[in-house]
PDB file of C-alpha atoms and ligand atoms in Angstrom:
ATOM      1  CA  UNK A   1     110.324 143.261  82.399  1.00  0.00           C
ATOM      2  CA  UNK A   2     109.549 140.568  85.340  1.00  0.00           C
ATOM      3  CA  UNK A   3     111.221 137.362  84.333  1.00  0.00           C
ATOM      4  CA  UNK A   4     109.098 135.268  85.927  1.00  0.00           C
ATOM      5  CA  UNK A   5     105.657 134.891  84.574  1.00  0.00           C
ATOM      6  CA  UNK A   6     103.877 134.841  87.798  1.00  0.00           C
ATOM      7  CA  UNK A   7     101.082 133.736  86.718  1.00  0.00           C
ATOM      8  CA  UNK A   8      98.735 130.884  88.602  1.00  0.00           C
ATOM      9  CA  UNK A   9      97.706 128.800  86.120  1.00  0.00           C
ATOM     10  CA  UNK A  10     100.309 125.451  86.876  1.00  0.00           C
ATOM     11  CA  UNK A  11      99.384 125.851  90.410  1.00  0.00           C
ATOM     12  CA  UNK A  12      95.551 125.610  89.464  1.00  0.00           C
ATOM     13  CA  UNK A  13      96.171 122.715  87.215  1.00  0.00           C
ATOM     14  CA  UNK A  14      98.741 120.898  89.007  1.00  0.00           C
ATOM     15  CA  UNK A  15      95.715 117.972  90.106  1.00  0.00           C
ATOM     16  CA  UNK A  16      94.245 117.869  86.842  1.00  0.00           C
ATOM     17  CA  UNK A  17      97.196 118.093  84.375  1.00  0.00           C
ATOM     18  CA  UNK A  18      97.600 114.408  84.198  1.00  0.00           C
ATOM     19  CA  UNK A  19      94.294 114.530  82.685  1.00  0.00           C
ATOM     20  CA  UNK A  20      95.939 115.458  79.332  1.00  0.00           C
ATOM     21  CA  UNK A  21      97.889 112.645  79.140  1.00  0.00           C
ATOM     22  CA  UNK A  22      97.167 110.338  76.219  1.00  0.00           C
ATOM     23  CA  UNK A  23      98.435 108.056  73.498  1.00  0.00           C
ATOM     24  CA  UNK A  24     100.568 110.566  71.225  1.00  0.00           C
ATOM     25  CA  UNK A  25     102.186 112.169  74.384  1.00  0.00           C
ATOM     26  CA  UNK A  26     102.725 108.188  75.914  1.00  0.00           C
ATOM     27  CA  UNK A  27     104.288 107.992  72.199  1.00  0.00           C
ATOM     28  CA  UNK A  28     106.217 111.363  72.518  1.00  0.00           C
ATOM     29  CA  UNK A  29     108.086 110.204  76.136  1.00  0.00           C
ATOM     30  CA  UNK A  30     108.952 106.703  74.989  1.00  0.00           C
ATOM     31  CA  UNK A  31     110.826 108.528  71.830  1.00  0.00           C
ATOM     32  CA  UNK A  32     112.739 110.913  74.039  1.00  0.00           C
ATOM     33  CA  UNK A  33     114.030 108.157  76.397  1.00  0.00           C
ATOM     34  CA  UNK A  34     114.916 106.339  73.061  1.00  0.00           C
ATOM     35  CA  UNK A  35     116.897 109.639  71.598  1.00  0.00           C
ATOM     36  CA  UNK A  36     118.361 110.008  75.047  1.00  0.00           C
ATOM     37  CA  UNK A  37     119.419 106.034  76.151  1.00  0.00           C
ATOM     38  CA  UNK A  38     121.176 105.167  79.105  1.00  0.00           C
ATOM     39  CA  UNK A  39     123.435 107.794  79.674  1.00  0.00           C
ATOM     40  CA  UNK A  40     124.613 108.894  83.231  1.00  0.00           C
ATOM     41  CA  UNK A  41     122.467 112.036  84.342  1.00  0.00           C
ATOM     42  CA  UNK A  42     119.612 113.508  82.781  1.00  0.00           C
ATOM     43  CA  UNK A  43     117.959 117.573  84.257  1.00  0.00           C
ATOM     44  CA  UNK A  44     114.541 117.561  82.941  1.00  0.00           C
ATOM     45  CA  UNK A  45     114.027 121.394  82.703  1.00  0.00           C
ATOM     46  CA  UNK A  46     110.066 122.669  83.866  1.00  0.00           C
ATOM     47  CA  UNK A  47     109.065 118.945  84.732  1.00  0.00           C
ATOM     48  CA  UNK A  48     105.905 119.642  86.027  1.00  0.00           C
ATOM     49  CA  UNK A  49     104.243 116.721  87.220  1.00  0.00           C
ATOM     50  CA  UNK A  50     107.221 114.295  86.114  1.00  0.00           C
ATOM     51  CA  UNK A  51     105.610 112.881  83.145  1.00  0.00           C
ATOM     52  CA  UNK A  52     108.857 112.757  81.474  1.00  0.00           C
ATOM     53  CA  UNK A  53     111.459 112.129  84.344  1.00  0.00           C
ATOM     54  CA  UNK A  54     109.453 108.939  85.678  1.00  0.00           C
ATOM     55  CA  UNK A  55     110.306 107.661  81.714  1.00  0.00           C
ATOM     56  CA  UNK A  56     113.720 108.465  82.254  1.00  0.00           C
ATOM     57  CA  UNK A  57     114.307 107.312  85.475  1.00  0.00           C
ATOM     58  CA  UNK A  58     114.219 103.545  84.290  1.00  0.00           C
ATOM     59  CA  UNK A  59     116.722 104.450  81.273  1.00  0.00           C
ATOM     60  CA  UNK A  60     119.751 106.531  83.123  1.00  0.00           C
ATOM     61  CA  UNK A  61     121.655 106.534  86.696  1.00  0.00           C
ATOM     62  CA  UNK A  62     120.109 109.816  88.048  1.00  0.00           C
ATOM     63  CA  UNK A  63     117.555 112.190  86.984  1.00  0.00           C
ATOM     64  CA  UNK A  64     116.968 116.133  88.570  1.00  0.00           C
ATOM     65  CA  UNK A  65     113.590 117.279  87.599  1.00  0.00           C
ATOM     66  CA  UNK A  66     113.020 121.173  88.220  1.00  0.00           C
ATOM     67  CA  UNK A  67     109.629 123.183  88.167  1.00  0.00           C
ATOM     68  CA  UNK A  68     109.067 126.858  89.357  1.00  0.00           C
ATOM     69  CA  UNK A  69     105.188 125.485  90.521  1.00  0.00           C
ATOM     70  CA  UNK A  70     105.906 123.629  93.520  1.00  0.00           C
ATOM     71  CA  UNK A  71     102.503 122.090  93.019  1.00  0.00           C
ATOM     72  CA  UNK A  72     103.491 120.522  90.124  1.00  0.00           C
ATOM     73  CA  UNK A  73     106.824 119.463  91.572  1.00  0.00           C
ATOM     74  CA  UNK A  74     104.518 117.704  94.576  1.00  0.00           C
ATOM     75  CA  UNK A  75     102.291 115.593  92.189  1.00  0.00           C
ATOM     76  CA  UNK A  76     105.640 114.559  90.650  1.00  0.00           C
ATOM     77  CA  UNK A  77     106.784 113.293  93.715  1.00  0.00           C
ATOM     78  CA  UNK A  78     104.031 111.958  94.930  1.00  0.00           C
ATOM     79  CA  UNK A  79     103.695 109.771  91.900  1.00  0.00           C
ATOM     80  CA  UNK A  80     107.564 108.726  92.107  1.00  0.00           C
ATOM     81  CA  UNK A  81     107.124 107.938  95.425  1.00  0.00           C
ATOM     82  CA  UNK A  82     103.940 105.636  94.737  1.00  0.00           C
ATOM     83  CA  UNK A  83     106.096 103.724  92.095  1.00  0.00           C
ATOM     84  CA  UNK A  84     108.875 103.552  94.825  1.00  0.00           C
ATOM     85  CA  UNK A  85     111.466 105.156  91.947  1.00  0.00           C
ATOM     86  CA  UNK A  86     114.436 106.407  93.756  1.00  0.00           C
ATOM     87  CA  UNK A  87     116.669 107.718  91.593  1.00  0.00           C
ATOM     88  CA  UNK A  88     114.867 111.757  90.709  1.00  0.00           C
ATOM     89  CA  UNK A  89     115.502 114.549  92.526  1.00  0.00           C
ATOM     90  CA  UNK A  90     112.797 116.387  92.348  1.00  0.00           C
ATOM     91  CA  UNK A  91     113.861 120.950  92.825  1.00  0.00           C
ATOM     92  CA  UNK A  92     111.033 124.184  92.981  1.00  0.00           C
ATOM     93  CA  UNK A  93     113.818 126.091  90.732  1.00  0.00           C
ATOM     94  CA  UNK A  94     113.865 128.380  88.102  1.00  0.00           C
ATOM     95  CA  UNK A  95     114.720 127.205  84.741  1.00  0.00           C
ATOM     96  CA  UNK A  96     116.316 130.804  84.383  1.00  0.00           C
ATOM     97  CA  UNK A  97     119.018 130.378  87.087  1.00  0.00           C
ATOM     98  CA  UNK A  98     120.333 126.322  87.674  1.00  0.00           C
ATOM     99  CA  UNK A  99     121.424 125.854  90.986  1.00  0.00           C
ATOM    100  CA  UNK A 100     123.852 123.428  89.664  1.00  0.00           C
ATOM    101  CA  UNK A 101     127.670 123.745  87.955  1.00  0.00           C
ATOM    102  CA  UNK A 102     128.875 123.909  84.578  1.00  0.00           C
ATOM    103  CA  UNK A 103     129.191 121.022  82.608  1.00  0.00           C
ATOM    104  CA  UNK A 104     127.518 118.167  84.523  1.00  0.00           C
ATOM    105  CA  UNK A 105     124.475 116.916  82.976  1.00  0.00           C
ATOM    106  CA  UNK A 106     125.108 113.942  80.056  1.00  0.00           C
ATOM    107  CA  UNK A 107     121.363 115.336  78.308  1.00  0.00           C
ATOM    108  CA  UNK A 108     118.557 117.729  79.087  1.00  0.00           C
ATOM    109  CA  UNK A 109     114.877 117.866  78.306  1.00  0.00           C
ATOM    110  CA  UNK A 110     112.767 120.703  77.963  1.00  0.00           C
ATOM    111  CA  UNK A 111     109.466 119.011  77.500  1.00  0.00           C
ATOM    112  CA  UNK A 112     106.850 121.501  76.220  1.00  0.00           C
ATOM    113  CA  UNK A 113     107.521 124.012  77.971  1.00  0.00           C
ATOM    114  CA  UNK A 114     109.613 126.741  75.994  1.00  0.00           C
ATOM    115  CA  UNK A 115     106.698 128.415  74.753  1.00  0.00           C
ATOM    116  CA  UNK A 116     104.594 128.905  78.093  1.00  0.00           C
ATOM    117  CA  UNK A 117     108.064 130.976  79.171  1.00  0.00           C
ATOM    118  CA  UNK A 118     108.825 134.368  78.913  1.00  0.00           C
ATOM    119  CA  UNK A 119     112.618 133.909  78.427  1.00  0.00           C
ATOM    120  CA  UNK A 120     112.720 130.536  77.314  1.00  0.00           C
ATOM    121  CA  UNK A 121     116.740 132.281  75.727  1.00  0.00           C
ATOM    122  CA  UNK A 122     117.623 132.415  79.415  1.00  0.00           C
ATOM    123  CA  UNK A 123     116.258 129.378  80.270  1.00  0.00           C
ATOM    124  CA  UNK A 124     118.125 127.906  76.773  1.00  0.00           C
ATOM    125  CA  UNK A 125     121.153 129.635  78.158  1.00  0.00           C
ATOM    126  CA  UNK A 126     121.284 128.271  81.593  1.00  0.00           C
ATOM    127  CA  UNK A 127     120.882 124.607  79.705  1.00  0.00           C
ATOM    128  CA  UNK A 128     124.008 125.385  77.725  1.00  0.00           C
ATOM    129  CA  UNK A 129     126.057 125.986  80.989  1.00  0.00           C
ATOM    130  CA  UNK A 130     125.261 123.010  82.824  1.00  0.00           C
ATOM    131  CA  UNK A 131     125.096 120.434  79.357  1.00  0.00           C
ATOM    132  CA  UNK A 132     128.492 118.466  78.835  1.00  0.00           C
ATOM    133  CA  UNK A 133     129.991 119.794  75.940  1.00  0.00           C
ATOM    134  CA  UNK A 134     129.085 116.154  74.527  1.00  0.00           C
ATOM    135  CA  UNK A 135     125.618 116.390  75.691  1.00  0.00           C
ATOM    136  CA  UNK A 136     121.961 116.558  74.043  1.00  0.00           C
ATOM    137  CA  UNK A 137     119.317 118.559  74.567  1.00  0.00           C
ATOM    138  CA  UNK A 138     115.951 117.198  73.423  1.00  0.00           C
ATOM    139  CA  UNK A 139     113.006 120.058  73.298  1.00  0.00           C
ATOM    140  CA  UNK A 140     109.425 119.248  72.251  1.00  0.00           C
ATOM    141  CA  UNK A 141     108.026 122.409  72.113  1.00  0.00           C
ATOM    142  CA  UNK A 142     104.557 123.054  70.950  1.00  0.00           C
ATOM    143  CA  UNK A 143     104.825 124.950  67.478  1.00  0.00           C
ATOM    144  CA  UNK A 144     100.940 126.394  67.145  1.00  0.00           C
ATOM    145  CA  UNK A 145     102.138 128.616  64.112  1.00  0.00           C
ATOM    146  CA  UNK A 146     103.001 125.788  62.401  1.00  0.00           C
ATOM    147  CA  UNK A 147     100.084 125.699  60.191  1.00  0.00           C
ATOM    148  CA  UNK A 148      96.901 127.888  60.147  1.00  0.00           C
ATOM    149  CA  UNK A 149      94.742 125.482  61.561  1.00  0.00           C
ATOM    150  CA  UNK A 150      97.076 124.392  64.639  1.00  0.00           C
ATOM    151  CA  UNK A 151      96.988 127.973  65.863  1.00  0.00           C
ATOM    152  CA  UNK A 152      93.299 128.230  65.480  1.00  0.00           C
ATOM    153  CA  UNK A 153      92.686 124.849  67.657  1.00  0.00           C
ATOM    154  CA  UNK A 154      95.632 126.299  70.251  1.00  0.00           C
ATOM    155  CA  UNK A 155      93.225 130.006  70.169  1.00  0.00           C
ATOM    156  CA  UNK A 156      90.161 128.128  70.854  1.00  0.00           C
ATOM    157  CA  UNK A 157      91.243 125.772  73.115  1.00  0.00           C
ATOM    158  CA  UNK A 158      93.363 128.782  75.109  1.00  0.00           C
ATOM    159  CA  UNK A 159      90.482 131.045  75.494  1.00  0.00           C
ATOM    160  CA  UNK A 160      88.282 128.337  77.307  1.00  0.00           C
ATOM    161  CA  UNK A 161      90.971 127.314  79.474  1.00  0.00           C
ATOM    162  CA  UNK A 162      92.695 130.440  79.937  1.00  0.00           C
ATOM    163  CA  UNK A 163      96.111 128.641  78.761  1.00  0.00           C
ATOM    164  CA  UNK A 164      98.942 131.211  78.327  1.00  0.00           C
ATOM    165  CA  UNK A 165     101.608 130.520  75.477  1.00  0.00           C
ATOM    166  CA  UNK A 166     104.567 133.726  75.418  1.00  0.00           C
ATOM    167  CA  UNK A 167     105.256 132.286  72.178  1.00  0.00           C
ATOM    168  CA  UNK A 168     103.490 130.701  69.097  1.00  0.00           C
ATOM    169  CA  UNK A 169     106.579 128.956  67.490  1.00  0.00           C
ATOM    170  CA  UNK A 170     106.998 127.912  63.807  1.00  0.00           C
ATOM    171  CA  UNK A 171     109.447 125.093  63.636  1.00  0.00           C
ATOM    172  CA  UNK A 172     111.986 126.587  62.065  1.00  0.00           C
ATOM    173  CA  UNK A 173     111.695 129.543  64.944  1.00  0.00           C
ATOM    174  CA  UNK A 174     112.048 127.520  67.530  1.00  0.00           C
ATOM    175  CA  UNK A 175     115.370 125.879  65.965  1.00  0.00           C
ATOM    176  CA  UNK A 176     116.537 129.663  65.354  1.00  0.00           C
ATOM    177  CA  UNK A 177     115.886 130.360  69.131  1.00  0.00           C
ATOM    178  CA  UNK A 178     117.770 127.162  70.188  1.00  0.00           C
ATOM    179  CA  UNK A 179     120.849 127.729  67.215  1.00  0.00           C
ATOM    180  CA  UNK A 180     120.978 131.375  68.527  1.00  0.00           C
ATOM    181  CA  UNK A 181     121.677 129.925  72.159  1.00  0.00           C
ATOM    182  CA  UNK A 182     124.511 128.121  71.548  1.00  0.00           C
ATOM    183  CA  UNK A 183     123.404 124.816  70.014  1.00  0.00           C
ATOM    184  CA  UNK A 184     123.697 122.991  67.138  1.00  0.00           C
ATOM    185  CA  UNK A 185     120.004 121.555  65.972  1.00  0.00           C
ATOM    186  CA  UNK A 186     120.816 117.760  64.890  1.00  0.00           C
ATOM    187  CA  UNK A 187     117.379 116.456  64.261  1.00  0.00           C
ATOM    188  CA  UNK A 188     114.023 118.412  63.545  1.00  0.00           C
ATOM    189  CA  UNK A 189     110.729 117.210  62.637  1.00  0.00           C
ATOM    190  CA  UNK A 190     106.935 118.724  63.199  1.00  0.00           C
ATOM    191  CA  UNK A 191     104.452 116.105  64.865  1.00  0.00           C
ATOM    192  CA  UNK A 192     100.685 116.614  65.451  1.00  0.00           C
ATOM    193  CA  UNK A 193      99.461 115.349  68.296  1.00  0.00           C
ATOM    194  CA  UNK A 194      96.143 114.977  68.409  1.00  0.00           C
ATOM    195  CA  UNK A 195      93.501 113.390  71.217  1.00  0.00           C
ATOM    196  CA  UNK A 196      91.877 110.468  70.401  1.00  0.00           C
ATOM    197  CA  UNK A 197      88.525 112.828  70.357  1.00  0.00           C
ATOM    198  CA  UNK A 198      89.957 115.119  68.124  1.00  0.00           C
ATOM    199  CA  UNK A 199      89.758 114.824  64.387  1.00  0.00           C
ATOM    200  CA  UNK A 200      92.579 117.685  64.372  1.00  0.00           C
ATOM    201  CA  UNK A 201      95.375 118.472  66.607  1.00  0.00           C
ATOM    202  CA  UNK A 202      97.769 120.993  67.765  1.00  0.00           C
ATOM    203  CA  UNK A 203     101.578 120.801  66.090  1.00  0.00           C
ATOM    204  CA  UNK A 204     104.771 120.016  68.085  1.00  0.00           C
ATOM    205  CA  UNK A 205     108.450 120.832  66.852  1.00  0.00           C
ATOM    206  CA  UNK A 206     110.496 118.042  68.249  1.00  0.00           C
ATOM    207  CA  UNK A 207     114.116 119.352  67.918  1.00  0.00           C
ATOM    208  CA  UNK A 208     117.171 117.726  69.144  1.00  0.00           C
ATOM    209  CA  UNK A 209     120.177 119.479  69.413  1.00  0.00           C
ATOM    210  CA  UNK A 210     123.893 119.279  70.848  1.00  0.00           C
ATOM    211  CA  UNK A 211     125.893 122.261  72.532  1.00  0.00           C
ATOM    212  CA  UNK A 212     127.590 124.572  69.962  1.00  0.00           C
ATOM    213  CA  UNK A 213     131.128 124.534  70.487  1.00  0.00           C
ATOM    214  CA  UNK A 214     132.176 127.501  72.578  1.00  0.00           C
ATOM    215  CA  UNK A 215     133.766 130.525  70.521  1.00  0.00           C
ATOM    216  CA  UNK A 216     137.611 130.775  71.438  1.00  0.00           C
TER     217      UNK A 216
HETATM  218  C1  LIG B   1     103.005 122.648  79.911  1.00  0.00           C
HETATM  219  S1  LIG B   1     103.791 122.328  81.432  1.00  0.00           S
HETATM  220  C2  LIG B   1     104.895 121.027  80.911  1.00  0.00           C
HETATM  221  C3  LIG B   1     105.280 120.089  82.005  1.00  0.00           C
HETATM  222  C4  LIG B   1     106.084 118.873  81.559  1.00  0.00           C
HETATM  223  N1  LIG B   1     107.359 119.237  80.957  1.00  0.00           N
HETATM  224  C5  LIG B   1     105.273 118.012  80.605  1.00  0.00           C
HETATM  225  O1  LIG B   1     105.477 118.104  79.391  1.00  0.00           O
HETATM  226  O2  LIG B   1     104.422 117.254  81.081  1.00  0.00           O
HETATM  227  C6  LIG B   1     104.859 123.733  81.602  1.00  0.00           C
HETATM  228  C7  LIG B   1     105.622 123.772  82.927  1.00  0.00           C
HETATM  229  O3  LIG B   1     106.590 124.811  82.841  1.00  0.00           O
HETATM  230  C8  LIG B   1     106.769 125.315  84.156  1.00  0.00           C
HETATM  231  N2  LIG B   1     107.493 126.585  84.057  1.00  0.00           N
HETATM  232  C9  LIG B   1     107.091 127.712  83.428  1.00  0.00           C
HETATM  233  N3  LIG B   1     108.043 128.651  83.534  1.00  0.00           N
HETATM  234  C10 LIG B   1     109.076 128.103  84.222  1.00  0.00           C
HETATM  235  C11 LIG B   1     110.349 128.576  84.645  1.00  0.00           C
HETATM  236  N4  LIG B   1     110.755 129.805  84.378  1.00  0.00           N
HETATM  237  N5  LIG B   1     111.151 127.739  85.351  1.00  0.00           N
HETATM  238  C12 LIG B   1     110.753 126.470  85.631  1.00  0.00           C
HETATM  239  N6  LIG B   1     109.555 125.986  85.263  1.00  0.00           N
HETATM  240  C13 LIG B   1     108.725 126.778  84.565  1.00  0.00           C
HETATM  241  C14 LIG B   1     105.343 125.414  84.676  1.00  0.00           C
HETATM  242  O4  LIG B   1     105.305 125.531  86.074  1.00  0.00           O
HETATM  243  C15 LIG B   1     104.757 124.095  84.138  1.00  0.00           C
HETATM  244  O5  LIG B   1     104.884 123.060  85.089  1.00  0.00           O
END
């Protein structure tokens, strides 16, 4: 199997995927900069266009934001830049193989995202090498099995815009994905977020979760 999903759709939306910005996912950032505080260093796994990492920067010393698309990676910096925020590196990098050591990062996010990857395990497993052994990992991850209706608004909404998810989570799936890669899932709660336009919306697993202590 090709690891890398290869597939064109970030690079086509890298200009427009601010569009999708709105109050619940304004909501969503604020509460992961409040779960994560002002720690020391923060690696905000498949960034895209920095929506998280520009949060973070105000809250911790130093942030490294990583995207395979370097479109994506551009509008982040672009918009970092603009707001004359200094302290993101921005890397085109695979989640699946961190160019960085063991151990060094105080918290990672993985900002819905797991479920657009093919191997979001190796991608889980690269965040357990490089978390501090005290660290947290904070992972919104759209859960469109949640409920019946979720899934039908993510088909819908998929087949007009060609959106590819490798996996339609439950909640509790997603927390057996992230248990069976060596963490421990602290807190885990389902949120819909929903569009102002919609009467409906799609449901999101927001799991938090610390590194499992390593077997001796
Ligand atoms: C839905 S976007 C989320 C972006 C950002 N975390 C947010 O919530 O605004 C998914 C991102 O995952 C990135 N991505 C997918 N597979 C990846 C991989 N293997 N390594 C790094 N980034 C990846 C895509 O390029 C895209 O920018």
């Amino acid at each position: 199997m090709q690891l890398h999903e290869n597939d064109s759709y970030w690079a086509k939306n890298a200009s427009k995927f601010d569009k999708h910005i709105h109050s619940d996912i304004e909501a969503l950032v604020k509460k992961i900069g409040n779960d994560i505080g002002h720690v020391d260093r923060v690696l905000d796994v498949a960034a895209g266009t920095g929506v998280v990492s520009l949060e973070l920067a105000k809250r911790v010393r130093q942030v490294d934001a990583l995207d395979l698309e370097p479109k994506m990676i551009s509008v982040a910096q672009k918009k970092a830049d603009e707001s004359r925020i200094v302290n993101i590196s921005f890397h085109v990098q695979s989640a699946y193989e961190l160019d960085f050591p063991d151990h060094i990062f105080d918290a990672i996010v993985i900002l819905n995202s797991l479920h657009v990857m093919k191997a979001p395990d190796v991608a889980l497993g690269e965040a357990r090498r490089v978390i501090k052994p005290t660290g947290l990992l904070v992972a919104p991850t759209y859960c469109h099995a949640e409920t019946a209706k979720s899934l039908d608004n993510y088909q819908r909404w998929a087949s007009k815009s060609g959106h590819k998810s490798y996996y339609l989570f439950t909640c509790n799936s997603l927390c057996a994905l992230i248990s069976g890669c060596g963490f421990e899932v602290k807190k885990k709660r389902t949120v819909e977020i929903k569009h102002e336009r919609q009467s409906q919306g799609m449901m999101l697993g927001y799991v938090v979760a610390s590194p499992a202590p390593a077997a001796s």
